Every structure is written in C-alpha cells, then in structure tokens.
Amino acid sequence: MKNILSTAVLSAVTLFGAQSAMADVTVSGDYLKFGVGDNGALIDFGLYGWPVTGLQFDPSGTGNFSGAPDFLTPGTPFAFFSLGVNSAVATAGGGGQNNPFSSTTATLSNVGTTYVFTSGGTYAGLNISQTITFDTNSNIIHTDVVLTNKSNGVLSNVTYAAGLDPDQDATCCTYSTINTIGGQGMGAEVTALGAYTGLSITMSNTSGWAAVASISGWETNPYTLSGAVIDYGNGDNTIALGYKFGDMAKNQQIAIGYDYTVAAVPEPATYGMLLAGLGAVGAIARRRKQA
C-alpha cells in the first residue's frame, strides 16, 4: 500500500499540478500546522533560511495557531532524517536546510487530506521518496518512505533514521522535556512531554520493519540510531527512530512508515507530578545549541 500510495500521489502531482513545488512548504488543519523543507525534513525555512514554521498544535481543534508554541523552531531549529549506505552517511536537515539528496517537495490537497510529497532524492545509488499524509481534522502526521536501489549492484549496510528536538516549553520556561521510550522493534515509540505546556509529541513505528527508539543529544547518524538503544532521559534532547536494513539488491525496494502524534495532557492536575519529574533538569536551561 505504501508503494501504491507514493506512486498515486506522484502521478497526481504530475497530472494536476501541486499547490507548492520545489520549495519549503507549510500546511495546516484544525489541530496542526507544520512545515516541510525541500529536503523532506520537518520545518519550513522560507526564502531567507530562517524558520517560518516548525510544528504547532491547537488543542481546541479550531485552527487557531496564534501564540501556539512551536515544537521545533526555538533556539537551533532541529529536525532531520538520515541515510546510511555502504557505511557512508548523509543527513537532511539537522539544524539547517541541508539537502544532500537534491530532493524537491510539493503539496496536494484532496477532500480533507493533504499530501506532502518529497521526491527526486538520491544518495550513493539509493533513491528516496517520502509521502506525508495529513488529515486536516487529525493530530497525527503520517510519514511513508520508499527506498529503491537504483545502482548497478548491491548496496550494503543500508540504514535510515529520523528525529527531532522538541522544544514546546521553550517560549515560557525551558528547553527541556520529559522523555520516555515506550517500546522497541515493531512497536517502537518515543515521547517528549512538555511539563509546563502539557503538550507531547510521540514518534511511533507503523511499518513492518523493526525500529530502534532513542533519546540522545542531537545524534543524527543512522548507524548509531539503529544500533544499541540510547536513552539520555529527561532534558534538552532529541527523540528518534532508527532502521537497519542490511544489504539491498539491485532494484530492491523497501517501504517504512512512522507517525508523529501531538497531544495535550488530559488532566491539568497532573502538571505538578510532571514538574517534579523535570525538577532534576533544573530551571531554564541554556541549551548547548541555543542560537
């Protein structure tokens, strides 16, 4: 289904045209507003290389993002995905607009669903295409990635990782979050919760491939993130999922998927407990990568 979806969206973009092409884009709905770079990583950097939109959430579902904290843009904006091929690594995003795959991004909307399609990316003979599917009345961002070996031979030691540095509490209080790994393998997921805003973001594996969920200090290397579990715990850290595929034969294709789910803590009475859990992190931290 993932391959069929990507092909269908690409055909639609080609046939009918896209709302926005070959540039960073921002899309919004009732609950979420988020940017996607030309490189396929989250964050719209706009024309001048400074973030316009990372990821914002309106718990009321009315599409009002005025004053809503941005999860990704405070300090050093940080969201990424990375590829490892033949033991070499390339990273899209990761603190900037890096686009080593020379990909392009376009959007297409159809009856309450927005597609953000990133295509044309290649690295060491590996083609990468990505489809983000976003129902405008939902708080979930679905990401489907298809990797295809377009080289003339076998690609060895292929890996993939994606992640972000959540800073939903930065506007009022701290760059730190309460971070929890909820599972590994097929059920891999990792959550970052803002103790002050009560907002959380969870990355979860939705594919048939096992993933490694991690909490690290801005690690982007897919070989590291798909290896042993990293758990730095609470603090100004990144959350990520890593995938290890091994060797890929000529023309072999691999499809993976993962979600970003944004939510609010349902009971404000729990805030005291959350704040206590974050107390060890300290007061407003001056993060290592703060701009």
Short mmCIF file of C-alpha atoms in Angstrom, two decimals:
data_model
loop_
_atom_site.label_atom_id
_atom_site.label_comp_id
_atom_site.label_asym_id
_atom_site.label_seq_id
_atom_site.Cartn_x
_atom_site.Cartn_y
_atom_site.Cartn_z
CA MET A 1 0.00 0.00 0.00
CA LYS A 2 2.83 2.40 0.78
CA ASN A 3 4.32 1.96 -2.71
CA ILE A 4 0.92 2.34 -4.33
CA LEU A 5 0.22 5.49 -2.31
CA SER A 6 3.51 7.12 -3.24
CA THR A 7 3.02 6.30 -6.93
CA ALA A 8 -0.54 7.60 -6.89
CA VAL A 9 0.38 10.89 -5.25
CA LEU A 10 3.33 11.43 -7.60
CA SER A 11 1.08 10.79 -10.59
CA ALA A 12 -1.48 13.26 -9.25
CA VAL A 13 1.16 15.93 -8.73
CA THR A 14 2.40 15.39 -12.27
CA LEU A 15 -1.06 15.40 -13.84
CA PHE A 16 -2.85 18.15 -11.94
CA GLY A 17 -0.01 20.22 -10.59
CA ALA A 18 0.80 20.97 -6.97
CA GLN A 19 -0.08 23.84 -4.70
CA SER A 20 3.59 24.37 -3.94
CA ALA A 21 6.60 22.81 -5.61
CA MET A 22 10.37 22.85 -5.35
CA ALA A 23 10.33 24.84 -2.13
CA ASP A 24 9.75 24.55 1.59
CA VAL A 25 6.03 24.37 2.36
CA THR A 26 3.67 24.95 5.30
CA VAL A 27 0.35 23.14 5.69
CA SER A 28 -2.31 23.44 8.38
CA GLY A 29 -5.55 21.94 9.61
CA ASP A 30 -7.81 22.04 12.65
CA TYR A 31 -5.17 20.83 15.12
CA LEU A 32 -1.78 21.02 13.43
CA LYS A 33 0.29 23.47 11.44
CA PHE A 34 3.69 22.30 10.27
CA GLY A 35 6.40 22.94 7.74
CA VAL A 36 8.30 20.56 5.48
CA GLY A 37 11.56 21.50 3.84
CA ASP A 38 12.53 20.94 0.24
CA ASN A 39 14.74 18.22 1.72
CA GLY A 40 11.74 16.39 3.22
CA ALA A 41 12.60 17.10 6.86
CA LEU A 42 10.13 18.93 9.08
CA ILE A 43 10.49 22.77 9.29
CA ASP A 44 9.72 25.36 6.61
CA PHE A 45 12.76 27.65 6.44
CA GLY A 46 11.17 30.06 3.97
CA LEU A 47 13.05 32.11 1.39
CA TYR A 48 15.67 33.56 3.68
CA GLY A 49 16.89 30.50 5.53
CA TRP A 50 15.21 31.23 8.84
CA PRO A 51 12.39 29.03 10.12
CA VAL A 52 8.87 30.14 9.28
CA THR A 53 7.06 27.14 10.73
CA GLY A 54 8.18 24.02 12.54
CA LEU A 55 5.23 22.32 14.22
CA GLN A 56 2.37 23.97 16.11
CA PHE A 57 -0.68 22.47 17.84
CA ASP A 58 -4.12 23.87 18.66
CA PRO A 59 -5.75 21.59 21.28
CA SER A 60 -9.15 23.21 20.64
CA GLY A 61 -9.24 21.98 17.06
CA THR A 62 -10.26 25.39 15.72
CA GLY A 63 -7.14 26.01 13.65
CA ASN A 64 -6.01 28.98 15.74
CA PHE A 65 -2.21 28.88 15.98
CA SER A 66 -1.69 32.47 17.13
CA GLY A 67 0.50 32.25 20.20
CA ALA A 68 0.77 28.47 19.99
CA PRO A 69 4.26 27.26 20.91
CA ASP A 70 6.38 25.85 18.11
CA PHE A 71 7.84 22.44 18.91
CA LEU A 72 10.82 22.77 16.56
CA THR A 73 11.98 26.33 15.90
CA PRO A 74 13.14 27.76 19.28
CA GLY A 75 16.90 28.09 19.68
CA THR A 76 18.50 26.00 16.96
CA PRO A 77 15.69 24.54 14.78
CA PHE A 78 16.32 20.81 14.67
CA ALA A 79 14.54 18.07 12.71
CA PHE A 80 16.17 15.56 10.39
CA PHE A 81 16.25 12.28 8.56
CA SER A 82 19.42 10.49 7.51
CA LEU A 83 20.58 7.66 5.26
CA GLY A 84 23.47 5.26 5.63
CA VAL A 85 24.72 3.45 2.51
CA ASN A 86 27.93 1.42 2.23
CA SER A 87 28.85 2.76 5.69
CA ALA A 88 28.70 6.40 4.49
CA VAL A 89 26.14 8.86 5.89
CA ALA A 90 24.14 11.86 4.63
CA THR A 91 21.66 13.93 6.65
CA ALA A 92 18.75 16.13 5.55
CA GLY A 93 18.05 18.96 7.99
CA GLY A 94 19.62 18.57 11.41
CA GLY A 95 19.89 22.22 12.41
CA GLY A 96 19.60 23.75 8.94
CA GLN A 97 18.38 23.36 5.37
CA ASN A 98 20.85 20.63 4.39
CA ASN A 99 19.59 18.81 1.29
CA PRO A 100 22.30 16.31 0.28
CA PHE A 101 19.79 14.28 -1.74
CA SER A 102 18.77 17.19 -4.05
CA SER A 103 15.11 16.37 -3.46
CA THR A 104 12.10 18.61 -4.04
CA THR A 105 8.84 18.95 -2.12
CA ALA A 106 5.28 19.58 -3.32
CA THR A 107 1.82 19.56 -1.73
CA LEU A 108 -1.53 18.32 -2.94
CA SER A 109 -4.88 18.60 -1.12
CA ASN A 110 -7.94 16.46 -1.72
CA VAL A 111 -11.17 16.28 0.34
CA GLY A 112 -9.80 16.95 3.81
CA THR A 113 -6.44 15.26 3.29
CA THR A 114 -3.17 16.99 2.45
CA TYR A 115 -0.24 15.17 0.90
CA VAL A 116 3.31 16.47 1.12
CA PHE A 117 5.42 14.60 -1.39
CA THR A 118 9.22 14.75 -1.46
CA SER A 119 10.84 13.16 -4.50
CA GLY A 120 13.91 13.08 -6.71
CA GLY A 121 16.31 12.35 -3.86
CA THR A 122 19.26 10.00 -4.37
CA TYR A 123 22.31 9.02 -2.38
CA ALA A 124 25.01 6.55 -3.42
CA GLY A 125 22.62 4.88 -5.86
CA LEU A 126 19.74 4.75 -3.37
CA ASN A 127 16.58 6.60 -4.38
CA ILE A 128 14.40 8.02 -1.61
CA SER A 129 10.81 9.23 -1.85
CA GLN A 130 8.62 10.36 1.02
CA THR A 131 4.89 10.94 1.35
CA ILE A 132 3.46 12.75 4.36
CA THR A 133 -0.29 12.22 4.70
CA PHE A 134 -2.17 14.65 6.91
CA ASP A 135 -5.92 14.59 7.56
CA THR A 136 -6.84 18.18 8.35
CA ASN A 137 -9.06 17.18 11.30
CA SER A 138 -6.35 14.99 12.87
CA ASN A 139 -3.45 15.46 15.29
CA ILE A 140 -1.29 12.84 13.54
CA ILE A 141 1.27 13.24 10.77
CA HIS A 142 1.75 10.00 8.79
CA THR A 143 5.10 9.55 7.04
CA ASP A 144 5.77 6.86 4.42
CA VAL A 145 9.26 6.40 2.99
CA VAL A 146 10.24 4.26 0.00
CA LEU A 147 13.89 3.37 -0.65
CA THR A 148 14.86 1.88 -4.02
CA ASN A 149 18.27 0.59 -5.11
CA LYS A 150 18.85 2.29 -8.47
CA SER A 151 22.53 1.38 -8.64
CA ASN A 152 24.04 -1.32 -10.83
CA GLY A 153 24.78 -3.63 -7.93
CA VAL A 154 24.23 -4.43 -4.28
CA LEU A 155 24.13 -1.60 -1.73
CA SER A 156 25.48 -2.73 1.61
CA ASN A 157 24.70 -1.81 5.19
CA VAL A 158 21.69 0.40 4.44
CA THR A 159 20.17 2.31 7.37
CA TYR A 160 17.67 5.13 7.93
CA ALA A 161 16.84 7.40 10.87
CA ALA A 162 14.54 10.34 11.59
CA GLY A 163 14.12 12.55 14.62
CA LEU A 164 13.70 16.00 16.14
CA ASP A 165 14.49 18.18 19.15
CA PRO A 166 11.15 19.03 20.83
CA ASP A 167 11.09 22.47 22.49
CA GLN A 168 7.40 23.05 23.16
CA ASP A 169 8.13 24.62 26.58
CA ALA A 170 10.88 26.96 25.36
CA THR A 171 8.70 30.06 24.97
CA CYS A 172 7.72 30.17 28.62
CA CYS A 173 10.10 28.11 30.63
CA THR A 174 12.70 25.61 29.49
CA TYR A 175 14.20 23.76 26.54
CA SER A 176 13.96 20.50 28.48
CA THR A 177 11.25 17.86 28.13
CA ILE A 178 10.22 14.69 29.94
CA ASN A 179 11.31 11.94 27.55
CA THR A 180 10.11 8.34 27.56
CA ILE A 181 10.78 5.33 25.34
CA GLY A 182 7.52 3.40 25.07
CA GLY A 183 8.65 0.39 23.05
CA GLN A 184 11.13 -1.10 20.60
CA GLY A 185 11.03 -3.22 17.46
CA MET A 186 7.72 -3.32 15.62
CA GLY A 187 6.14 -1.28 18.42
CA ALA A 188 8.94 1.26 18.73
CA GLU A 189 7.86 4.65 20.02
CA VAL A 190 9.33 7.56 21.94
CA THR A 191 7.59 10.56 23.53
CA ALA A 192 8.69 14.04 24.63
CA LEU A 193 6.34 15.81 27.05
CA GLY A 194 6.46 19.49 27.97
CA ALA A 195 5.84 19.76 31.71
CA TYR A 196 4.74 23.41 31.52
CA THR A 197 2.58 23.42 28.39
CA GLY A 198 1.30 19.87 28.91
CA LEU A 199 1.92 19.20 25.21
CA SER A 200 3.52 16.00 23.98
CA ILE A 201 4.88 14.62 20.72
CA THR A 202 5.32 10.92 20.02
CA MET A 203 7.22 9.23 17.19
CA SER A 204 5.92 5.70 16.54
CA ASN A 205 6.84 2.99 14.06
CA THR A 206 3.96 1.97 11.77
CA SER A 207 5.84 -0.25 9.33
CA GLY A 208 6.63 -3.94 9.04
CA TRP A 209 10.28 -3.22 9.84
CA ALA A 210 11.59 -3.21 13.38
CA ALA A 211 12.84 0.16 14.61
CA VAL A 212 15.02 1.41 17.46
CA ALA A 213 13.54 4.25 19.53
CA SER A 214 16.10 6.55 21.16
CA ILE A 215 16.64 9.68 23.24
CA SER A 216 20.01 11.29 22.51
CA GLY A 217 21.98 14.52 22.41
CA TRP A 218 21.22 15.55 18.81
CA GLU A 219 22.55 12.34 17.28
CA THR A 220 21.78 12.02 13.54
CA ASN A 221 23.98 9.11 12.43
CA PRO A 222 21.61 6.32 11.28
CA TYR A 223 24.16 3.63 12.12
CA THR A 224 24.24 4.84 15.71
CA LEU A 225 20.47 5.33 15.96
CA SER A 226 19.69 1.88 14.51
CA GLY A 227 22.16 0.13 16.81
CA ALA A 228 22.12 -0.15 20.58
CA VAL A 229 19.35 1.75 22.38
CA ILE A 230 20.31 5.26 23.52
CA ASP A 231 18.34 6.73 26.42
CA TYR A 232 19.53 10.09 27.77
CA GLY A 233 16.25 10.50 29.63
CA ASN A 234 14.82 13.91 30.53
CA GLY A 235 16.47 17.09 29.28
CA ASP A 236 17.11 19.10 26.14
CA ASN A 237 17.49 16.01 23.98
CA THR A 238 16.31 14.64 20.65
CA ILE A 239 13.91 11.77 20.04
CA ALA A 240 14.38 9.49 17.04
CA LEU A 241 13.63 6.21 15.28
CA GLY A 242 16.36 4.22 13.53
CA TYR A 243 16.03 1.39 10.98
CA LYS A 244 18.59 -1.19 9.84
CA PHE A 245 18.02 -2.97 6.51
CA GLY A 246 21.32 -4.68 5.71
CA ASP A 247 22.10 -5.24 2.02
CA MET A 248 19.78 -4.21 -0.82
CA ALA A 249 19.90 -5.98 -4.17
CA LYS A 250 19.69 -4.09 -7.45
CA ASN A 251 16.14 -2.70 -7.94
CA GLN A 252 15.10 -3.87 -4.46
CA GLN A 253 12.59 -1.62 -2.74
CA ILE A 254 11.94 -1.12 0.97
CA ALA A 255 8.98 0.76 2.46
CA ILE A 256 8.75 2.03 6.04
CA GLY A 257 6.35 4.25 7.92
CA TYR A 258 6.17 6.23 11.12
CA ASP A 259 3.83 8.75 12.76
CA TYR A 260 4.20 11.98 14.68
CA THR A 261 1.32 12.31 17.16
CA VAL A 262 0.83 15.59 19.02
CA ALA A 263 -1.46 15.74 22.05
CA ALA A 264 -2.28 17.61 25.26
CA VAL A 265 -2.19 16.12 28.75
CA PRO A 266 -5.88 15.49 29.53
CA GLU A 267 -5.83 16.46 33.22
CA PRO A 268 -4.10 19.68 34.35
CA ALA A 269 -3.99 18.23 37.88
CA THR A 270 -1.13 16.01 36.73
CA TYR A 271 1.11 19.01 35.98
CA GLY A 272 2.54 19.00 39.50
CA MET A 273 3.76 15.46 39.03
CA LEU A 274 5.24 16.32 35.66
CA LEU A 275 7.06 19.35 37.03
CA ALA A 276 8.51 17.24 39.82
CA GLY A 277 9.78 14.78 37.25
CA LEU A 278 11.53 17.55 35.38
CA GLY A 279 12.97 19.17 38.51
CA ALA A 280 16.25 17.31 38.21
CA VAL A 281 16.85 19.04 34.91
CA GLY A 282 16.99 22.44 36.61
CA ALA A 283 15.46 25.80 35.81
CA ILE A 284 15.52 27.41 32.42
CA ALA A 285 18.43 25.70 30.71
CA ARG A 286 20.74 27.46 28.35
CA ARG A 287 21.00 24.71 25.82
CA ARG A 288 24.21 23.74 24.16
CA LYS A 289 22.94 24.56 20.69
CA GLN A 290 20.84 27.61 21.55
CA ALA A 291 21.11 30.34 18.94
#
